[in-house]
mmCIF file of C-alpha atoms in Angstrom:
data_model
loop_
_atom_site.group_PDB
_atom_site.id
_atom_site.type_symbol
_atom_site.label_atom_id
_atom_site.label_comp_id
_atom_site.label_asym_id
_atom_site.label_seq_id
_atom_site.Cartn_x
_atom_site.Cartn_y
_atom_site.Cartn_z
ATOM 1 C CA VAL A 1 -33.375 -21.095 -9.440
ATOM 2 C CA ASP A 2 -33.703 -24.800 -10.180
ATOM 3 C CA VAL A 3 -33.329 -26.601 -6.849
ATOM 4 C CA GLY A 4 -33.521 -30.001 -8.529
ATOM 5 C CA ARG A 5 -30.682 -29.237 -10.914
ATOM 6 C CA PHE A 6 -28.442 -28.031 -8.067
ATOM 7 C CA ILE A 7 -29.141 -31.162 -6.035
ATOM 8 C CA GLU A 8 -28.544 -33.386 -9.041
ATOM 9 C CA LYS A 9 -25.182 -31.743 -9.694
ATOM 10 C CA HIS A 10 -23.860 -31.235 -6.157
ATOM 11 C CA ILE A 11 -25.718 -33.400 -3.609
ATOM 12 C CA THR A 12 -25.679 -37.192 -3.355
ATOM 13 C CA ALA A 13 -26.699 -37.684 0.290
ATOM 14 C CA LEU A 14 -28.528 -35.859 3.057
ATOM 15 C CA ASP A 15 -25.421 -35.488 5.247
ATOM 16 C CA GLN A 16 -23.729 -33.687 2.375
ATOM 17 C CA LEU A 17 -26.548 -31.154 2.166
ATOM 18 C CA GLU A 18 -26.490 -30.683 5.946
ATOM 19 C CA VAL A 19 -22.739 -29.939 5.850
ATOM 20 C CA LEU A 20 -23.219 -27.327 3.140
ATOM 21 C CA LEU A 21 -26.210 -25.659 4.798
ATOM 22 C CA LEU A 22 -24.445 -25.547 8.172
ATOM 23 C CA VAL A 23 -21.365 -23.820 6.779
ATOM 24 C CA CYS A 24 -23.353 -21.415 4.605
ATOM 25 C CA ALA A 25 -25.629 -20.451 7.517
ATOM 26 C CA LEU A 26 -22.687 -18.653 9.163
ATOM 27 C CA PRO A 27 -20.689 -17.308 6.215
ATOM 28 C CA ASP A 28 -18.227 -15.319 8.341
ATOM 29 C CA ARG A 29 -17.227 -18.312 10.446
ATOM 30 C CA GLU A 30 -14.304 -20.580 9.655
ATOM 31 C CA TRP A 31 -15.192 -24.202 10.389
ATOM 32 C CA SER A 32 -12.850 -26.995 11.361
ATOM 33 C CA PRO A 33 -13.918 -30.476 10.232
ATOM 34 C CA GLU A 34 -14.332 -31.358 13.924
ATOM 35 C CA ALA A 35 -16.719 -28.437 14.516
ATOM 36 C CA VAL A 36 -18.822 -29.499 11.527
ATOM 37 C CA TYR A 37 -18.781 -33.093 12.775
ATOM 38 C CA GLN A 38 -20.057 -31.975 16.202
ATOM 39 C CA VAL A 39 -23.205 -30.672 14.506
ATOM 40 C CA VAL A 40 -23.749 -33.035 11.573
ATOM 41 C CA ARG A 41 -22.598 -36.211 13.368
ATOM 42 C CA THR A 42 -21.845 -38.572 10.494
ATOM 43 C CA THR A 43 -18.204 -39.610 10.698
ATOM 44 C CA PRO A 44 -15.178 -37.313 10.880
ATOM 45 C CA ALA A 45 -13.762 -38.813 7.667
ATOM 46 C CA LEU A 46 -17.033 -38.297 5.809
ATOM 47 C CA VAL A 47 -17.322 -34.695 7.024
ATOM 48 C CA LEU A 48 -13.802 -33.984 5.748
ATOM 49 C CA LYS A 49 -14.640 -35.633 2.415
ATOM 50 C CA ARG A 50 -17.800 -33.517 2.069
ATOM 51 C CA LEU A 51 -15.976 -30.285 2.912
ATOM 52 C CA ASP A 52 -13.240 -31.008 0.367
ATOM 53 C CA GLU A 53 -15.834 -31.897 -2.294
ATOM 54 C CA PHE A 54 -17.466 -28.508 -1.814
ATOM 55 C CA VAL A 55 -14.083 -26.774 -2.096
ATOM 56 C CA ARG A 56 -13.511 -28.513 -5.454
ATOM 57 C CA GLU A 57 -17.010 -27.520 -6.592
ATOM 58 C CA GLY A 58 -16.416 -23.863 -5.773
ATOM 59 C CA LEU A 59 -18.856 -23.631 -2.867
ATOM 60 C CA LEU A 60 -16.410 -23.436 0.053
ATOM 61 C CA GLY A 61 -12.982 -21.965 0.606
ATOM 62 C CA ARG A 62 -10.224 -23.755 2.514
ATOM 63 C CA VAL A 63 -7.310 -22.163 4.377
ATOM 64 C CA GLY A 64 -4.521 -23.284 6.662
ATOM 65 C CA GLU A 65 -3.272 -26.523 8.064
ATOM 66 C CA PRO A 66 -5.105 -28.063 9.798
ATOM 67 C CA PRO A 67 -7.718 -26.856 7.333
ATOM 68 C CA LEU A 68 -10.517 -24.426 8.095
ATOM 69 C CA TYR A 69 -13.485 -24.041 5.770
ATOM 70 C CA ARG A 70 -15.700 -21.071 5.024
ATOM 71 C CA TYR A 71 -18.686 -20.532 2.783
ATOM 72 C CA ALA A 72 -17.263 -18.929 -0.361
ATOM 73 C CA PRO A 73 -19.328 -19.622 -3.475
ATOM 74 C CA ARG A 74 -17.321 -19.063 -6.638
ATOM 75 C CA THR A 75 -20.211 -17.245 -8.368
ATOM 76 C CA GLU A 76 -23.335 -15.300 -7.464
ATOM 77 C CA GLU A 77 -25.315 -17.994 -9.291
ATOM 78 C CA LEU A 78 -23.979 -20.696 -6.948
ATOM 79 C CA ALA A 79 -24.775 -18.492 -3.949
ATOM 80 C CA ALA A 80 -28.350 -18.023 -5.204
ATOM 81 C CA GLN A 81 -28.724 -21.761 -5.772
ATOM 82 C CA VAL A 82 -27.515 -22.640 -2.271
ATOM 83 C CA SER A 83 -29.834 -20.033 -0.802
ATOM 84 C CA ALA A 84 -32.795 -21.444 -2.739
ATOM 85 C CA VAL A 85 -31.988 -25.015 -1.719
ATOM 86 C CA GLY A 86 -31.681 -23.955 1.927
ATOM 87 C CA ALA A 87 -35.025 -22.145 1.839
ATOM 88 C CA PHE A 88 -36.743 -25.065 0.130
ATOM 89 C CA TYR A 89 -35.207 -27.488 2.646
ATOM 90 C CA LYS A 90 -36.591 -25.430 5.548
ATOM 91 C CA MET A 91 -40.063 -25.395 4.011
ATOM 92 C CA SER A 92 -40.203 -28.947 2.719
ATOM 93 C CA ARG A 93 -37.472 -31.160 4.144
ATOM 94 C CA HIS A 94 -39.143 -34.406 3.089
ATOM 95 C CA LYS A 95 -39.370 -33.283 -0.557
ATOM 96 C CA VAL A 96 -35.682 -32.437 -0.628
ATOM 97 C CA VAL A 97 -34.810 -35.832 0.878
ATOM 98 C CA GLU A 98 -37.010 -37.558 -1.710
ATOM 99 C CA LEU A 99 -35.322 -35.581 -4.457
ATOM 100 C CA ILE A 100 -31.808 -36.416 -3.266
ATOM 101 C CA TYR A 101 -32.505 -40.129 -3.187
ATOM 102 C CA SER A 102 -34.631 -40.281 -6.356
ATOM 103 C CA ILE A 103 -31.915 -39.004 -8.689
ATOM 104 C CA PRO A 104 -30.300 -41.905 -10.579
ATOM 105 C CA ARG A 105 -26.715 -42.421 -9.473
ATOM 106 C CA GLU A 106 -23.994 -44.889 -10.228
ATOM 107 C CA PRO A 107 -25.312 -48.203 -8.820
ATOM 108 C CA LEU A 108 -22.338 -48.911 -6.540
ATOM 109 C CA THR A 109 -22.308 -45.366 -5.147
ATOM 110 C CA GLU A 110 -26.049 -45.463 -4.540
ATOM 111 C CA PHE A 111 -25.735 -48.816 -2.797
ATOM 112 C CA SER A 112 -22.933 -47.651 -0.507
ATOM 113 C CA GLU A 113 -24.729 -44.377 0.337
ATOM 114 C CA ALA A 114 -27.770 -46.393 1.429
ATOM 115 C CA PHE A 115 -25.708 -47.969 4.216
ATOM 116 C CA ARG A 116 -24.348 -44.768 5.735
ATOM 117 C CA PHE A 117 -25.931 -44.268 9.107
ATOM 118 C CA LYS A 118 -26.278 -41.030 10.977
ATOM 119 C CA ARG A 119 -25.527 -41.229 14.673
ATOM 120 C CA GLU A 120 -28.255 -40.186 17.032
ATOM 121 C CA LYS A 121 -27.453 -37.049 19.016
#
């Protein structure tokens, strides 16, 4: 499984990866955006954006209103990729962070991502 290719395709910021890994860690749980926010602690709007991005990419499922999210990869290949990224992140967090921020992005997106701050817990 190519961790770099998955990150290049699906991950643009560390908070995004943390949202995905949190939800996939408990695949039987349905997560509200607020519950994810309580753990990841970016902003509620950004958490909701990240969750909806992963639904569009076939990594999460969404049900109900207000929405609840659950880990539901569209393919076994996606599930294997997420698992590999999660394992690599546990072993070598700093390398994953370097990888996320070393991938060339659209200049304006990269600039705006650089100014997103994570609240201290």
